């Protein structure tokens, strides 16, 4: 599974940095599922059986990637290389405003 242990035998790859979300090529051709009747998870929060941390933490990378793309675009366009606030939700309008693109910069 790609786990790495340290000198003392502790798992050092148990965080989201090493989590690889499944992609479209990871879906099996046949995927049969059955649910356990009357099962419980007494150790989970409110008996939860789901994991929400990886999608939540990985989603923050999208905003970072968009901010990096905006910064690169501004640098390539000769615009000032300054901090551009980008608040969530990162909408197309906010991205356009952050890039500094104006209508006269567009050619058809």
mmCIF file with all atom_site columns, C-alpha atoms in Angstrom:
data_model
loop_
_atom_site.group_PDB
_atom_site.id
_atom_site.type_symbol
_atom_site.label_atom_id
_atom_site.label_alt_id
_atom_site.label_comp_id
_atom_site.label_asym_id
_atom_site.label_entity_id
_atom_site.label_seq_id
_atom_site.pdbx_PDB_ins_code
_atom_site.Cartn_x
_atom_site.Cartn_y
_atom_site.Cartn_z
_atom_site.occupancy
_atom_site.B_iso_or_equiv
_atom_site.pdbx_formal_charge
_atom_site.auth_seq_id
_atom_site.auth_comp_id
_atom_site.auth_asym_id
_atom_site.auth_atom_id
_atom_site.pdbx_PDB_model_num
ATOM 1   C CA . UNK A 1 1   ? 0.000   0.000  0.000   1.00 0.00 ? 1   UNK A CA 1
ATOM 2   C CA . UNK A 1 2   ? 3.028   2.322  -0.065  1.00 0.00 ? 2   UNK A CA 1
ATOM 3   C CA . UNK A 1 3   ? 3.269   2.747  3.732   1.00 0.00 ? 3   UNK A CA 1
ATOM 4   C CA . UNK A 1 4   ? 6.648   3.787  5.095   1.00 0.00 ? 4   UNK A CA 1
ATOM 5   C CA . UNK A 1 5   ? 7.759   3.186  8.661   1.00 0.00 ? 5   UNK A CA 1
ATOM 6   C CA . UNK A 1 6   ? 10.338  5.165  10.610  1.00 0.00 ? 6   UNK A CA 1
ATOM 7   C CA . UNK A 1 7   ? 13.234  3.851  12.700  1.00 0.00 ? 7   UNK A CA 1
ATOM 8   C CA . UNK A 1 8   ? 10.931  3.068  15.628  1.00 0.00 ? 8   UNK A CA 1
ATOM 9   C CA . UNK A 1 9   ? 8.412   1.268  13.400  1.00 0.00 ? 9   UNK A CA 1
ATOM 10  C CA . UNK A 1 10  ? 5.826   4.068  13.410  1.00 0.00 ? 10  UNK A CA 1
ATOM 11  C CA . UNK A 1 11  ? 3.865   4.697  10.225  1.00 0.00 ? 11  UNK A CA 1
ATOM 12  C CA . UNK A 1 12  ? 5.127   7.978  8.749   1.00 0.00 ? 12  UNK A CA 1
ATOM 13  C CA . UNK A 1 13  ? 2.794   8.025  5.728   1.00 0.00 ? 13  UNK A CA 1
ATOM 14  C CA . UNK A 1 14  ? -0.546  8.143  7.521   1.00 0.00 ? 14  UNK A CA 1
ATOM 15  C CA . UNK A 1 15  ? -1.513  11.717 6.603   1.00 0.00 ? 15  UNK A CA 1
ATOM 16  C CA . UNK A 1 16  ? -3.345  13.332 3.719   1.00 0.00 ? 16  UNK A CA 1
ATOM 17  C CA . UNK A 1 17  ? -0.071  14.263 1.971   1.00 0.00 ? 17  UNK A CA 1
ATOM 18  C CA . UNK A 1 18  ? 0.279   10.619 0.979   1.00 0.00 ? 18  UNK A CA 1
ATOM 19  C CA . UNK A 1 19  ? -3.404  9.955  0.321   1.00 0.00 ? 19  UNK A CA 1
ATOM 20  C CA . UNK A 1 20  ? -4.054  9.290  -3.362  1.00 0.00 ? 20  UNK A CA 1
ATOM 21  C CA . UNK A 1 21  ? -7.753  9.632  -4.181  1.00 0.00 ? 21  UNK A CA 1
ATOM 22  C CA . UNK A 1 22  ? -9.120  7.044  -6.598  1.00 0.00 ? 22  UNK A CA 1
ATOM 23  C CA . UNK A 1 23  ? -9.288  8.114  -10.219 1.00 0.00 ? 23  UNK A CA 1
ATOM 24  C CA . UNK A 1 24  ? -11.451 7.031  -13.124 1.00 0.00 ? 24  UNK A CA 1
ATOM 25  C CA . UNK A 1 25  ? -9.063  4.180  -13.958 1.00 0.00 ? 25  UNK A CA 1
ATOM 26  C CA . UNK A 1 26  ? -9.398  2.744  -10.437 1.00 0.00 ? 26  UNK A CA 1
ATOM 27  C CA . UNK A 1 27  ? -13.069 1.847  -10.862 1.00 0.00 ? 27  UNK A CA 1
ATOM 28  C CA . UNK A 1 28  ? -13.510 -1.907 -11.284 1.00 0.00 ? 28  UNK A CA 1
ATOM 29  C CA . UNK A 1 29  ? -15.615 -3.211 -14.159 1.00 0.00 ? 29  UNK A CA 1
ATOM 30  C CA . UNK A 1 30  ? -17.811 -5.080 -11.681 1.00 0.00 ? 30  UNK A CA 1
ATOM 31  C CA . UNK A 1 31  ? -18.292 -3.683 -8.184  1.00 0.00 ? 31  UNK A CA 1
ATOM 32  C CA . UNK A 1 32  ? -20.639 -5.628 -5.905  1.00 0.00 ? 32  UNK A CA 1
ATOM 33  C CA . UNK A 1 33  ? -21.486 -4.185 -2.494  1.00 0.00 ? 33  UNK A CA 1
ATOM 34  C CA . UNK A 1 34  ? -23.533 -5.518 0.373   1.00 0.00 ? 34  UNK A CA 1
ATOM 35  C CA . UNK A 1 35  ? -24.349 -3.651 3.570   1.00 0.00 ? 35  UNK A CA 1
ATOM 36  C CA . UNK A 1 36  ? -24.107 -5.202 7.003   1.00 0.00 ? 36  UNK A CA 1
ATOM 37  C CA . UNK A 1 37  ? -27.525 -5.240 8.667   1.00 0.00 ? 37  UNK A CA 1
ATOM 38  C CA . UNK A 1 38  ? -27.747 -3.624 12.121  1.00 0.00 ? 38  UNK A CA 1
ATOM 39  C CA . UNK A 1 39  ? -24.024 -2.840 12.246  1.00 0.00 ? 39  UNK A CA 1
ATOM 40  C CA . UNK A 1 40  ? -22.667 -0.064 14.430  1.00 0.00 ? 40  UNK A CA 1
ATOM 41  C CA . UNK A 1 41  ? -19.438 1.808  14.965  1.00 0.00 ? 41  UNK A CA 1
ATOM 42  C CA . UNK A 1 42  ? -19.237 2.630  18.657  1.00 0.00 ? 42  UNK A CA 1
ATOM 43  C CA . UNK A 1 43  ? -15.839 4.336  18.265  1.00 0.00 ? 43  UNK A CA 1
ATOM 44  C CA . UNK A 1 44  ? -16.974 6.781  15.554  1.00 0.00 ? 44  UNK A CA 1
ATOM 45  C CA . UNK A 1 45  ? -18.413 10.237 16.137  1.00 0.00 ? 45  UNK A CA 1
ATOM 46  C CA . UNK A 1 46  ? -22.162 9.683  16.515  1.00 0.00 ? 46  UNK A CA 1
ATOM 47  C CA . UNK A 1 47  ? -21.498 6.112  15.243  1.00 0.00 ? 47  UNK A CA 1
ATOM 48  C CA . UNK A 1 48  ? -20.252 7.482  11.926  1.00 0.00 ? 48  UNK A CA 1
ATOM 49  C CA . UNK A 1 49  ? -18.811 5.047  9.402   1.00 0.00 ? 49  UNK A CA 1
ATOM 50  C CA . UNK A 1 50  ? -17.569 7.673  6.921   1.00 0.00 ? 50  UNK A CA 1
ATOM 51  C CA . UNK A 1 51  ? -14.298 9.516  6.416   1.00 0.00 ? 51  UNK A CA 1
ATOM 52  C CA . UNK A 1 52  ? -14.603 13.155 5.431   1.00 0.00 ? 52  UNK A CA 1
ATOM 53  C CA . UNK A 1 53  ? -11.124 14.494 6.131   1.00 0.00 ? 53  UNK A CA 1
ATOM 54  C CA . UNK A 1 54  ? -9.309  13.591 2.871   1.00 0.00 ? 54  UNK A CA 1
ATOM 55  C CA . UNK A 1 55  ? -11.820 15.246 0.537   1.00 0.00 ? 55  UNK A CA 1
ATOM 56  C CA . UNK A 1 56  ? -12.037 18.290 2.782   1.00 0.00 ? 56  UNK A CA 1
ATOM 57  C CA . UNK A 1 57  ? -8.282  18.804 3.074   1.00 0.00 ? 57  UNK A CA 1
ATOM 58  C CA . UNK A 1 58  ? -7.548  17.932 -0.531  1.00 0.00 ? 58  UNK A CA 1
ATOM 59  C CA . UNK A 1 59  ? -10.097 20.496 -1.709  1.00 0.00 ? 59  UNK A CA 1
ATOM 60  C CA . UNK A 1 60  ? -8.004  23.309 -0.233  1.00 0.00 ? 60  UNK A CA 1
ATOM 61  C CA . UNK A 1 61  ? -5.309  22.431 -2.771  1.00 0.00 ? 61  UNK A CA 1
ATOM 62  C CA . UNK A 1 62  ? -7.598  23.575 -5.576  1.00 0.00 ? 62  UNK A CA 1
ATOM 63  C CA . UNK A 1 63  ? -7.685  27.153 -4.277  1.00 0.00 ? 63  UNK A CA 1
ATOM 64  C CA . UNK A 1 64  ? -3.885  27.103 -3.913  1.00 0.00 ? 64  UNK A CA 1
ATOM 65  C CA . UNK A 1 65  ? -3.467  25.858 -7.474  1.00 0.00 ? 65  UNK A CA 1
ATOM 66  C CA . UNK A 1 66  ? -5.822  28.558 -8.793  1.00 0.00 ? 66  UNK A CA 1
ATOM 67  C CA . UNK A 1 67  ? -3.942  31.241 -6.824  1.00 0.00 ? 67  UNK A CA 1
ATOM 68  C CA . UNK A 1 68  ? -0.637  29.964 -8.279  1.00 0.00 ? 68  UNK A CA 1
ATOM 69  C CA . UNK A 1 69  ? -2.098  30.002 -11.813 1.00 0.00 ? 69  UNK A CA 1
ATOM 70  C CA . UNK A 1 70  ? -3.343  33.575 -11.325 1.00 0.00 ? 70  UNK A CA 1
ATOM 71  C CA . UNK A 1 71  ? 0.069   34.670 -10.033 1.00 0.00 ? 71  UNK A CA 1
ATOM 72  C CA . UNK A 1 72  ? 1.830   33.057 -13.007 1.00 0.00 ? 72  UNK A CA 1
ATOM 73  C CA . UNK A 1 73  ? -0.613  34.647 -15.460 1.00 0.00 ? 73  UNK A CA 1
ATOM 74  C CA . UNK A 1 74  ? -0.126  38.087 -13.914 1.00 0.00 ? 74  UNK A CA 1
ATOM 75  C CA . UNK A 1 75  ? 3.658   37.712 -14.073 1.00 0.00 ? 75  UNK A CA 1
ATOM 76  C CA . UNK A 1 76  ? 3.531   36.556 -17.724 1.00 0.00 ? 76  UNK A CA 1
ATOM 77  C CA . UNK A 1 77  ? 1.215   39.473 -18.576 1.00 0.00 ? 77  UNK A CA 1
ATOM 78  C CA . UNK A 1 78  ? 3.527   42.075 -17.071 1.00 0.00 ? 78  UNK A CA 1
ATOM 79  C CA . UNK A 1 79  ? 1.113   42.926 -14.257 1.00 0.00 ? 79  UNK A CA 1
ATOM 80  C CA . UNK A 1 80  ? 2.425   43.688 -10.748 1.00 0.00 ? 80  UNK A CA 1
ATOM 81  C CA . UNK A 1 81  ? 3.552   40.623 -8.792  1.00 0.00 ? 81  UNK A CA 1
ATOM 82  C CA . UNK A 1 82  ? 1.621   41.310 -5.604  1.00 0.00 ? 82  UNK A CA 1
ATOM 83  C CA . UNK A 1 83  ? -0.508  39.339 -3.178  1.00 0.00 ? 83  UNK A CA 1
ATOM 84  C CA . UNK A 1 84  ? -4.000  38.872 -4.581  1.00 0.00 ? 84  UNK A CA 1
ATOM 85  C CA . UNK A 1 85  ? -6.693  38.021 -2.016  1.00 0.00 ? 85  UNK A CA 1
ATOM 86  C CA . UNK A 1 86  ? -8.807  35.109 -3.226  1.00 0.00 ? 86  UNK A CA 1
ATOM 87  C CA . UNK A 1 87  ? -11.645 34.191 -0.903  1.00 0.00 ? 87  UNK A CA 1
ATOM 88  C CA . UNK A 1 88  ? -13.919 31.175 -1.051  1.00 0.00 ? 88  UNK A CA 1
ATOM 89  C CA . UNK A 1 89  ? -15.930 30.329 -2.970  1.00 0.00 ? 89  UNK A CA 1
ATOM 90  C CA . UNK A 1 90  ? -13.488 30.709 -5.844  1.00 0.00 ? 90  UNK A CA 1
ATOM 91  C CA . UNK A 1 91  ? -15.923 31.681 -8.588  1.00 0.00 ? 91  UNK A CA 1
ATOM 92  C CA . UNK A 1 92  ? -15.080 32.444 -12.233 1.00 0.00 ? 92  UNK A CA 1
ATOM 93  C CA . UNK A 1 93  ? -15.845 36.116 -11.548 1.00 0.00 ? 93  UNK A CA 1
ATOM 94  C CA . UNK A 1 94  ? -13.383 36.267 -8.640  1.00 0.00 ? 94  UNK A CA 1
ATOM 95  C CA . UNK A 1 95  ? -10.729 34.525 -10.723 1.00 0.00 ? 95  UNK A CA 1
ATOM 96  C CA . UNK A 1 96  ? -11.240 36.986 -13.585 1.00 0.00 ? 96  UNK A CA 1
ATOM 97  C CA . UNK A 1 97  ? -10.978 39.963 -11.233 1.00 0.00 ? 97  UNK A CA 1
ATOM 98  C CA . UNK A 1 98  ? -7.834  38.537 -9.636  1.00 0.00 ? 98  UNK A CA 1
ATOM 99  C CA . UNK A 1 99  ? -6.130  38.027 -13.003 1.00 0.00 ? 99  UNK A CA 1
ATOM 100 C CA . UNK A 1 100 ? -6.466  41.715 -13.852 1.00 0.00 ? 100 UNK A CA 1
ATOM 101 C CA . UNK A 1 101 ? -7.794  40.915 -17.339 1.00 0.00 ? 101 UNK A CA 1
ATOM 102 C CA . UNK A 1 102 ? -9.763  43.752 -18.868 1.00 0.00 ? 102 UNK A CA 1
ATOM 103 C CA . UNK A 1 103 ? -11.977 43.762 -21.942 1.00 0.00 ? 103 UNK A CA 1
ATOM 104 C CA . UNK A 1 104 ? -9.388  45.642 -24.005 1.00 0.00 ? 104 UNK A CA 1
ATOM 105 C CA . UNK A 1 105 ? -6.866  42.834 -23.383 1.00 0.00 ? 105 UNK A CA 1
ATOM 106 C CA . UNK A 1 106 ? -9.129  40.321 -25.146 1.00 0.00 ? 106 UNK A CA 1
ATOM 107 C CA . UNK A 1 107 ? -8.848  39.803 -28.886 1.00 0.00 ? 107 UNK A CA 1
ATOM 108 C CA . UNK A 1 108 ? -11.350 38.057 -31.078 1.00 0.00 ? 108 UNK A CA 1
#
